[in-house]
CSV table of C-alpha atoms in Angstrom, one decimal:
chain,number,residue,atom,x,y,z
A,1,MET,CA,6.9,18.8,-1.4
A,2,ALA,CA,10.3,20.0,-1.0
A,3,GLY,CA,12.7,20.3,1.0
A,4,PHE,CA,13.8,23.4,2.9
A,5,ASP,CA,17.6,23.4,0.1
A,6,GLY,CA,13.8,22.7,-3.5
A,7,ARG,CA,14.4,19.5,-3.2
A,8,PRO,CA,11.9,17.3,-2.7
A,9,SER,CA,12.1,15.2,0.0
A,10,PRO,CA,12.9,11.5,-0.3
A,11,GLU,CA,9.7,10.3,0.1
A,12,VAL,CA,8.9,11.8,-2.9
A,13,SER,CA,12.0,10.2,-4.9
A,14,ASN,CA,12.1,7.2,-3.4
A,15,TYR,CA,8.6,5.9,-4.2
A,16,LEU,CA,9.8,5.4,-8.3
A,17,ARG,CA,12.9,5.0,-7.7
A,18,ASN,CA,12.1,2.0,-5.6
A,19,LYS,CA,9.2,0.7,-8.1
A,20,GLY,CA,9.7,-2.4,-10.4
A,21,TRP,CA,9.2,-2.2,-14.3
A,22,ARG,CA,6.1,-3.8,-15.9
A,23,PRO,CA,6.6,-2.7,-20.0
A,24,SER,CA,2.8,-2.6,-21.6
A,25,PHE,CA,-0.1,-2.1,-24.7
A,26,ASP,CA,-2.6,-0.8,-23.2
A,27,TRP,CA,-2.6,1.8,-20.1
A,28,ARG,CA,-5.7,-1.6,-18.7
A,29,ASP,CA,-3.1,-3.7,-18.5
A,30,THR,CA,-1.3,-2.8,-15.1
A,31,TRP,CA,-4.3,-1.9,-13.2
A,32,GLY,CA,-5.1,0.7,-10.2
A,33,THR,CA,-2.5,-0.8,-6.8
A,34,GLU,CA,-0.4,-2.1,-9.0
A,35,HIS,CA,0.8,1.2,-10.5
A,36,ALA,CA,2.4,1.9,-6.8
A,37,HIS,CA,5.4,-1.2,-7.8
A,38,ALA,CA,6.1,-1.5,-11.0
A,39,PHE,CA,6.7,1.6,-13.6
A,40,THR,CA,4.6,1.7,-16.8
A,41,VAL,CA,3.9,3.4,-20.0
A,42,ALA,CA,1.9,2.0,-22.3
A,43,LYS,CA,2.9,1.1,-26.4
A,44,ALA,CA,6.9,1.1,-24.0
A,45,MET,CA,7.2,-1.9,-24.8
A,46,GLN,CA,11.1,-2.0,-25.0
A,47,MET,CA,12.7,-1.9,-21.8
A,48,ASP,CA,15.3,1.4,-23.6
A,49,VAL,CA,12.6,3.3,-24.2
A,50,LEU,CA,11.0,2.8,-20.8
A,51,SER,CA,14.3,3.6,-19.3
A,52,SER,CA,14.3,6.7,-20.9
A,53,ILE,CA,11.3,7.9,-20.3
A,54,ARG,CA,11.5,6.4,-16.2
A,55,GLY,CA,15.1,8.4,-16.4
A,56,ALA,CA,13.5,11.8,-17.3
A,57,VAL,CA,10.6,11.2,-15.0
A,58,GLN,CA,13.0,10.3,-11.7
A,59,ASP,CA,15.2,13.3,-13.3
A,60,ALA,CA,12.2,15.4,-13.3
A,61,ILE,CA,11.2,14.8,-9.5
A,62,ASP,CA,14.4,14.6,-7.9
A,63,GLN,CA,15.5,18.1,-9.5
A,64,GLY,CA,11.7,20.3,-9.4
A,65,GLN,CA,12.2,20.3,-13.2
A,66,THR,CA,9.1,22.1,-15.3
A,67,PHE,CA,7.7,20.3,-18.0
A,68,GLU,CA,9.3,22.4,-20.5
A,69,ALA,CA,12.7,20.8,-18.6
A,70,PHE,CA,11.4,17.8,-18.8
A,71,GLU,CA,10.6,18.2,-22.7
A,72,LYS,CA,12.9,19.9,-23.7
A,73,GLY,CA,15.6,17.2,-23.0
A,74,LEU,CA,13.6,13.5,-23.3
A,75,THR,CA,12.0,14.2,-26.8
A,76,PRO,CA,15.0,13.9,-28.8
A,77,LYS,CA,15.9,10.7,-27.4
A,78,LEU,CA,12.4,9.3,-27.9
A,79,GLN,CA,13.0,10.2,-31.9
A,80,GLU,CA,16.5,9.1,-31.8
A,81,LEU,CA,15.2,5.4,-30.5
A,82,GLY,CA,11.7,5.4,-33.3
A,83,TRP,CA,9.5,6.1,-29.8
A,84,TRP,CA,7.6,9.1,-31.9
A,85,GLY,CA,3.9,10.2,-33.4
A,86,ARG,CA,2.2,8.3,-34.8
A,87,ARG,CA,2.6,3.6,-36.0
A,88,ASP,CA,1.6,0.7,-36.8
A,89,MET,CA,2.3,-1.8,-33.7
A,90,VAL,CA,0.8,-5.7,-32.8
A,91,ASP,CA,-1.1,-6.1,-30.2
A,92,PRO,CA,0.2,-8.8,-28.2
A,93,LYS,CA,-3.2,-9.5,-26.3
A,94,THR,CA,-4.7,-9.7,-29.8
A,95,GLY,CA,-2.5,-9.9,-32.0
A,96,ARG,CA,-4.0,-7.4,-34.7
A,97,VAL,CA,-1.8,-4.6,-35.9
A,98,VAL,CA,-3.4,-1.0,-34.5
A,99,ARG,CA,-2.5,2.7,-35.4
A,100,ALA,CA,-0.7,3.9,-32.3
A,101,GLN,CA,0.5,7.3,-31.1
A,102,LEU,CA,3.8,6.9,-29.6
A,103,GLY,CA,5.5,9.6,-28.3
A,104,SER,CA,3.8,13.3,-28.6
A,105,PRO,CA,4.0,16.2,-26.5
A,106,ARG,CA,0.8,15.5,-25.0
A,107,ARG,CA,1.6,11.8,-24.4
A,108,LEU,CA,4.2,13.5,-22.5
A,109,ARG,CA,2.6,16.0,-20.9
A,110,ILE,CA,0.3,12.9,-19.3
A,111,ILE,CA,2.7,11.2,-18.2
A,112,TYR,CA,4.7,13.6,-16.6
A,113,ASN,CA,2.2,15.2,-14.5
A,114,ALA,CA,0.9,11.4,-13.5
A,115,ASN,CA,3.9,10.6,-12.2
A,116,ILE,CA,5.2,14.1,-10.4
A,117,ARG,CA,1.6,14.1,-9.1
A,118,THR,CA,1.4,10.4,-7.8
A,119,ALA,CA,4.9,10.7,-6.6
A,120,ARG,CA,4.3,13.3,-4.4
A,121,ALA,CA,0.9,12.1,-3.2
A,122,ALA,CA,2.5,9.3,-2.0
A,123,GLY,CA,5.4,11.2,-0.1
A,124,GLN,CA,2.7,13.4,1.4
A,125,TRP,CA,1.1,10.3,2.6
A,126,GLU,CA,3.8,9.8,4.5
A,127,ARG,CA,4.2,12.6,5.5
A,128,ALA,CA,0.8,13.5,6.6
A,129,TRP,CA,0.9,9.4,8.5
A,130,ARG,CA,4.3,10.2,10.7
A,131,THR,CA,2.9,13.6,11.6
A,132,ARG,CA,-0.6,12.7,12.9
A,133,ALA,CA,-0.4,13.7,16.2
A,134,ALA,CA,0.5,17.4,15.4
A,135,LEU,CA,-1.9,17.7,13.0
A,136,PRO,CA,-4.3,14.5,12.5
A,137,TYR,CA,-7.1,15.3,9.3
A,138,LEU,CA,-6.7,15.9,5.6
A,139,LEU,CA,-8.5,18.7,3.9
A,140,TYR,CA,-9.8,18.1,0.3
A,141,GLU,CA,-9.3,21.1,-1.7
A,142,LEU,CA,-9.8,21.7,-5.7
A,143,GLY,CA,-6.3,22.4,-7.9
A,144,PRO,CA,-6.2,25.4,-10.3
A,145,SER,CA,-8.0,23.8,-13.6
A,146,GLU,CA,-10.4,25.9,-15.2
A,147,ARG,CA,-13.0,22.4,-15.5
A,148,HIS,CA,-13.4,20.7,-12.8
A,149,ARG,CA,-15.1,17.4,-12.0
A,150,PRO,CA,-18.3,18.0,-10.8
A,151,GLU,CA,-17.9,15.1,-7.9
A,152,HIS,CA,-15.1,16.4,-7.5
A,153,VAL,CA,-16.2,20.2,-6.7
A,154,SER,CA,-18.6,18.4,-4.4
A,155,TRP,CA,-15.9,16.9,-2.2
A,156,ALA,CA,-14.4,20.0,-2.1
A,157,GLY,CA,-14.4,21.0,1.1
A,158,THR,CA,-13.8,17.7,3.2
A,159,VAL,CA,-12.0,17.7,7.0
A,160,LEU,CA,-11.4,13.5,7.4
A,161,PRO,CA,-8.9,12.7,9.4
A,162,ILE,CA,-6.3,10.7,8.0
A,163,GLU,CA,-7.4,7.5,9.0
A,164,ASP,CA,-10.6,7.2,7.7
A,165,PRO,CA,-11.0,5.0,5.1
A,166,TRP,CA,-11.9,7.4,2.6
A,167,TRP,CA,-8.9,8.3,1.8
A,168,GLN,CA,-7.6,5.4,0.9
A,169,THR,CA,-9.4,5.5,-2.4
A,170,HIS,CA,-10.0,9.7,-2.5
A,171,MET,CA,-6.0,10.6,-1.7
A,172,THR,CA,-5.4,13.0,-4.9
A,173,PRO,CA,-5.0,12.5,-7.6
A,174,ASN,CA,-8.3,11.5,-8.5
A,175,GLY,CA,-7.8,10.7,-12.3
A,176,TRP,CA,-6.0,11.9,-15.3
A,177,GLU,CA,-5.0,15.4,-15.1
A,178,CYS,CA,-7.0,15.7,-12.0
A,179,LYS,CA,-4.6,18.8,-9.8
A,180,CYS,CA,-7.2,18.4,-6.6
A,181,ARG,CA,-4.9,18.5,-4.2
A,182,VAL,CA,-5.1,17.8,-0.1
A,183,ARG,CA,-3.6,19.6,3.0
A,184,GLN,CA,-3.1,18.3,6.2
A,185,LEU,CA,-5.2,20.9,9.5
A,186,SER,CA,-4.2,20.7,13.5
A,187,ARG,CA,-6.9,19.2,14.8
A,188,THR,CA,-8.2,23.4,15.6
A,189,GLU,CA,-8.2,24.5,12.3
A,190,ALA,CA,-10.3,21.3,11.5
A,191,GLN,CA,-12.5,22.0,14.2
A,192,ARG,CA,-13.0,25.8,12.7
A,193,ARG,CA,-13.6,24.3,9.8
A,194,GLY,CA,-15.9,21.9,11.1
A,195,ILE,CA,-15.1,18.0,10.2
A,196,SER,CA,-17.2,16.9,7.5
A,197,GLY,CA,-18.9,12.8,7.7
A,198,ARG,CA,-17.7,10.8,5.0
A,199,PRO,CA,-19.1,12.4,1.3
A,200,ALA,CA,-22.0,10.1,0.3
A,201,GLY,CA,-21.1,8.4,-3.4
A,202,ASP,CA,-21.9,5.1,-5.4
A,203,MET,CA,-20.1,2.7,-7.4
A,204,VAL,CA,-20.3,2.3,-11.1
A,205,LYS,CA,-19.3,-0.8,-13.2
A,206,TRP,CA,-16.5,-0.3,-15.6
A,207,HIS,CA,-16.2,-2.5,-18.2
A,208,ASN,CA,-12.7,-3.6,-18.8
A,209,LYS,CA,-11.7,-4.4,-22.3
A,210,ARG,CA,-8.6,-5.9,-22.0
A,211,THR,CA,-9.1,-8.3,-19.6
A,212,GLY,CA,-12.8,-8.8,-20.2
A,213,GLN,CA,-13.3,-8.4,-15.9
A,214,THR,CA,-15.7,-5.5,-14.6
A,215,GLU,CA,-14.6,-3.1,-12.4
A,216,MET,CA,-17.0,-1.6,-9.4
A,217,VAL,CA,-15.0,2.0,-9.4
A,218,PRO,CA,-16.2,5.2,-7.2
A,219,ARG,CA,-18.4,7.8,-9.2
A,220,GLY,CA,-16.1,10.4,-10.0
A,221,ILE,CA,-13.3,9.1,-10.0
A,222,ASP,CA,-11.5,7.7,-13.7
A,223,PRO,CA,-11.1,4.2,-13.8
A,224,GLY,CA,-7.3,2.7,-11.4
A,225,TRP,CA,-7.3,5.8,-10.0
A,226,ALA,CA,-9.2,4.8,-6.8
A,227,THR,CA,-6.1,4.5,-4.9
A,228,ASN,CA,-4.1,5.8,-2.6
A,229,PRO,CA,-0.6,6.1,-3.8
A,230,GLY,CA,1.3,5.6,-0.4
A,231,LEU,CA,-0.7,3.1,1.4
A,232,ALA,CA,-0.6,1.2,-1.5
A,233,ARG,CA,3.3,1.2,-2.4
A,234,SER,CA,3.9,0.4,1.6
A,235,ARG,CA,0.9,-2.7,1.1
A,236,GLY,CA,2.8,-4.1,-2.2
A,237,LEU,CA,6.4,-3.8,-0.7
A,238,THR,CA,4.8,-5.9,2.2
A,239,ASP,CA,3.4,-8.3,-0.2
A,240,HIS,CA,6.4,-8.9,-2.3
A,241,LEU,CA,8.2,-9.6,0.7
A,242,ALA,CA,5.9,-11.8,2.1
A,243,GLY,CA,6.2,-13.9,-1.6
A,244,LYS,CA,9.6,-14.1,-0.9
A,245,LEU,CA,9.5,-15.5,2.2
A,246,ASP,CA,6.8,-18.3,1.5
A,247,ALA,CA,8.9,-19.7,-0.9
A,248,ALA,CA,12.4,-19.8,1.3
A,249,ASP,CA,13.7,-22.5,3.2
A,250,PRO,CA,11.8,-22.3,6.7
A,251,ALA,CA,14.5,-21.8,8.9
A,252,ILE,CA,16.3,-19.0,7.2
A,253,ALA,CA,12.9,-17.7,6.4
A,254,ALA,CA,12.4,-17.6,10.5
A,255,ALA,CA,15.5,-15.9,10.3
A,256,ALA,CA,14.1,-13.1,8.6
A,257,ALA,CA,11.7,-12.5,9.8
A,258,ARG,CA,14.1,-12.0,13.4
A,259,ASP,CA,16.0,-9.5,11.4
A,260,LEU,CA,12.6,-7.4,10.1
A,261,VAL,CA,11.2,-7.0,13.1
A,262,THR,CA,14.1,-4.7,13.9
A,263,SER,CA,13.9,-2.6,10.5
A,264,TRP,CA,12.9,0.7,10.5
A,265,ARG,CA,9.9,0.1,8.5
A,266,ALA,CA,8.3,-2.3,11.1
A,267,THR,CA,10.1,-0.1,14.1
A,268,ALA,CA,8.3,3.1,12.7
A,269,LEU,CA,4.9,0.8,12.1
A,270,MET,CA,4.7,-0.6,15.9
A,271,ALA,CA,5.5,3.2,16.6
A,272,GLY,CA,2.3,4.5,14.8
A,273,ASP,CA,4.4,6.2,12.4
A,274,LEU,CA,4.0,3.9,8.8
A,275,PRO,CA,0.5,2.1,7.8
A,276,GLY,CA,0.2,-0.7,6.3
A,277,GLU,CA,1.6,-4.0,7.5
A,278,VAL,CA,4.8,-5.9,7.9
A,279,PRO,CA,5.5,-9.0,8.0
A,280,ILE,CA,6.9,-10.2,12.0
A,281,ALA,CA,6.6,-14.0,11.7
A,282,VAL,CA,6.9,-17.2,10.2
A,283,ILE,CA,5.1,-20.9,10.9
A,284,PRO,CA,6.7,-24.0,10.1
A,285,PRO,CA,5.2,-25.6,7.4
A,286,THR,CA,3.9,-28.4,9.7
A,287,LEU,CA,1.7,-25.4,10.7
A,288,GLU,CA,-0.3,-24.7,7.4
A,289,GLU,CA,-2.7,-27.8,7.3
A,290,ALA,CA,-4.1,-26.5,10.8
A,291,LEU,CA,-4.6,-23.5,9.9
A,292,GLY,CA,-5.5,-24.4,7.0
A,293,THR,CA,-3.9,-22.0,4.7
A,294,ALA,CA,-0.9,-22.0,2.3
A,295,VAL,CA,1.0,-19.4,3.3
A,296,ARG,CA,3.0,-19.1,5.9
A,297,VAL,CA,4.0,-15.6,6.9
A,298,ILE,CA,2.6,-13.5,10.0
A,299,ARG,CA,1.8,-10.2,8.9
A,300,LEU,CA,1.9,-7.4,12.2
A,301,SER,CA,-1.1,-4.6,10.6
A,302,ASP,CA,-1.2,-0.9,12.1
A,303,TYR,CA,-4.5,-2.0,13.8
A,304,THR,CA,-3.1,-4.6,15.5
A,305,ALA,CA,-0.3,-2.0,16.5
A,306,GLU,CA,-1.8,0.6,18.0
A,307,LYS,CA,-4.7,-1.9,19.7
A,308,SER,CA,-1.3,-3.2,21.4
A,309,ARG,CA,-0.1,0.3,22.4
A,310,ARG,CA,-3.3,1.3,23.6
A,311,LYS,CA,-4.3,-2.1,25.3
A,312,HIS,CA,-0.7,-3.2,26.4
A,313,PRO,CA,2.1,-0.3,26.5
A,314,ASP,CA,4.5,-2.7,28.7
A,315,VAL,CA,5.0,-4.3,25.4
A,316,GLY,CA,8.0,-2.5,24.5
A,317,VAL,CA,9.8,-2.5,20.1
A,318,ASP,CA,11.6,-5.6,20.9
A,319,ASP,CA,9.6,-7.4,22.6
A,320,TRP,CA,8.3,-8.1,19.3
A,321,LEU,CA,10.7,-10.6,19.0
A,322,MET,CA,9.1,-13.0,21.3
A,323,VAL,CA,6.5,-14.0,18.5
A,324,GLN,CA,9.2,-15.9,16.2
A,325,ALA,CA,10.2,-17.1,19.7
A,326,LEU,CA,7.1,-18.6,20.9
A,327,ILE,CA,6.2,-20.0,17.8
A,328,ASP,CA,9.9,-22.0,17.6
A,329,ARG,CA,10.5,-23.0,21.2
A,330,GLY,CA,6.4,-21.9,23.0
A,331,GLU,CA,3.5,-24.7,23.1
A,332,ALA,CA,1.0,-24.7,20.1
A,333,LEU,CA,-2.9,-25.1,21.1
A,334,ARG,CA,-6.0,-24.2,18.9
A,335,ASP,CA,-8.4,-22.2,19.4
A,336,GLY,CA,-11.1,-22.1,16.5
A,337,THR,CA,-11.0,-23.3,13.3
A,338,ASN,CA,-8.0,-20.5,12.1
A,339,HIS,CA,-6.9,-19.9,15.2
A,340,LEU,CA,-3.6,-20.5,16.9
A,341,VAL,CA,-2.6,-19.9,20.1
A,342,PHE,CA,2.0,-19.9,21.4
A,343,GLN,CA,2.5,-19.8,24.8
A,344,GLY,CA,5.9,-19.8,26.4
A,345,LEU,CA,8.3,-18.2,28.2
A,346,ASP,CA,11.4,-15.4,28.1
A,347,GLU,CA,14.8,-15.7,29.3
A,348,MET,CA,13.6,-13.3,32.5
A,349,GLY,CA,10.9,-16.0,33.3
A,350,ARG,CA,7.6,-14.2,32.4
A,351,ILE,CA,4.7,-15.8,30.5
A,352,TRP,CA,3.7,-14.7,26.8
A,353,ARG,CA,1.1,-15.2,24.5
A,354,ALA,CA,0.7,-15.0,20.5
A,355,VAL,CA,-2.8,-15.5,19.2
A,356,ILE,CA,-2.4,-15.8,15.2
A,357,LYS,CA,-5.4,-15.6,12.9
A,358,ALA,CA,-5.4,-17.0,9.2
A,359,THR,CA,-7.8,-15.0,6.9
A,360,LYS,CA,-11.3,-16.8,5.8
A,361,ALA,CA,-10.2,-17.4,2.5
A,362,GLY,CA,-6.8,-19.0,4.0
A,363,ASP,CA,-4.6,-16.2,1.8
A,364,ARG,CA,-2.7,-14.1,4.3
A,365,LEU,CA,-2.1,-14.7,8.6
A,366,TYR,CA,-1.7,-11.6,10.9
A,367,LEU,CA,-0.8,-11.7,14.4
A,368,ALA,CA,-4.3,-10.7,16.5
A,369,THR,CA,-2.5,-10.3,19.9
A,370,LEU,CA,1.0,-10.0,21.6
A,371,HIS,CA,0.9,-9.8,25.9
A,372,ARG,CA,2.0,-11.0,28.8
A,373,ILE,CA,-0.4,-13.5,30.9
A,374,THR,CA,-0.1,-15.0,34.3
A,375,GLU,CA,-0.1,-18.8,34.9
A,376,THR,CA,-3.7,-19.1,35.4
A,377,GLN,CA,-4.4,-17.5,32.0
A,378,ARG,CA,-1.5,-20.2,30.6
A,379,VAL,CA,-3.3,-23.1,32.4
A,380,ASN,CA,-7.2,-22.1,31.3
A,381,GLY,CA,-5.0,-21.7,27.5
A,382,ARG,CA,-4.6,-25.1,27.9
A,383,LEU,CA,-7.8,-26.6,28.8
A,384,ARG,CA,-9.3,-24.1,26.4
A,385,ALA,CA,-7.6,-25.2,23.7
A,386,ALA,CA,-8.0,-29.2,25.2
A,387,GLU,CA,-12.5,-28.4,24.7
A,388,VAL,CA,-12.2,-26.9,21.0
A,389,LEU,CA,-10.3,-30.0,20.2
A,390,ARG,CA,-13.2,-32.1,21.6
A,391,GLU,CA,-15.8,-29.8,20.2
A,392,GLU,CA,-14.4,-30.8,17.0
A,393,LEU,CA,-13.4,-34.6,17.6
A,394,GLY,CA,-17.5,-34.9,18.2
A,395,ARG,CA,-18.4,-33.1,14.8
A,396,GLU,CA,-16.6,-35.5,13.0
C-alpha cells in the first residue's frame, strides 16, 4: 500500500512506529495479537540488538526497501553487536544453555517478510474499513509462491463482506512466509464473482511447550497467526488506554474520557470509519460494586455505534459527551444485575438515557445505548428500576 509518491501510506508506517518493545527468547513467548502492539524478535534479548533490527525494518517500510537493501544495511550492525551465527545462550525460562541461531541471511529474510507483510495488512485493513461504503467486500487471493498450503488454495476466490468475522482470523498473512493477499471489491464485482459462504474449517489443538497451554488454531493457519493485524492493533490500543484510565484518579479519568470522546479515533469509530472500540466514559468507584466489576472505563464498540446510527440518527458526534455527563450528574437506576441506567437533562432541557452493561466476567463495561427519551419514558424507567430492586430484595 503506497501513496502516489511511492511512499507507504501512514497506516502502514505507523503500525510498527507505534508499537512497544518486548525482548523475548522464543517466538512462542509473544503470542497472537500481542504482536500487534509489541515489537519482538526471538533471541534478541538486548535492547541495542532489538533497536537495530526495528530501526532497519522501519526504514525498509518507510523507504520501500528491497530485502537485499535491508540485509546489506543491517548485517554489519548485527555482526558488530555480536548477534550473528550460532552461539550458546541461557534460556531465561528454563535456565538451560542452548545452542541458538542468531542472525543469518535466512533469519533476516523471515524477519523482513513477517514485519513488512503484517504492516501492509494492518494498513490495508484500516483503509478498507474506511472505504467499505464504496468497496464493501474482500477477495482472498493466492500470492506468488511456488507451493501453497492446501487450505490456502481452498480459500482462494473467497468473497465475503469486510464485516464478516472470518476476516478476524483469516486476514492475510496466515503463516510464516505466507504470501496470500486480499483485494477490496465493489458490490458489483463481488456479485459478478459470486459472494461466497464462509469457508468450512475446523479448529485443531496445538500445545505451546513454552507456556504449557493448549491453543485452538484454525486448520491451515500457523500457530500465532490467526489474527487480523489492523483490528488487533486497534483493540490493543484501547486495552492499553483503558488500563491507564482504570488506574487513574477518578476525576482525572473522567476528564480524560471527555477529551477522548472528541478525539479523531472516537469520531472515526462513531462515523463507521474505524473498527474496534474506544473509551467513552468512566464510572465512579462507588458504582463498581453495583455492577460487580473491578473496572471503571466504559467502552463504545463499533457495533453499538453502527446500531445507534441506524436506530437513533438524531444522535450526533457531540452528543456522545452526554454519557459522562449523565454519569456525573444524572440519576442512576438498576436494571438487572449487570446493567445500570443513567437518565438526565442536557442544557437544552432534553431528556437522555444511557445504558451501561458489564460483561458476565465483570472485566469490561460497554455502552449499550444512548438516546433521547420522553418524560413518560423517564418515569417508566424509575418504575422499572424500583421493580427490579423489589425482586432482588425478595430473592434475598
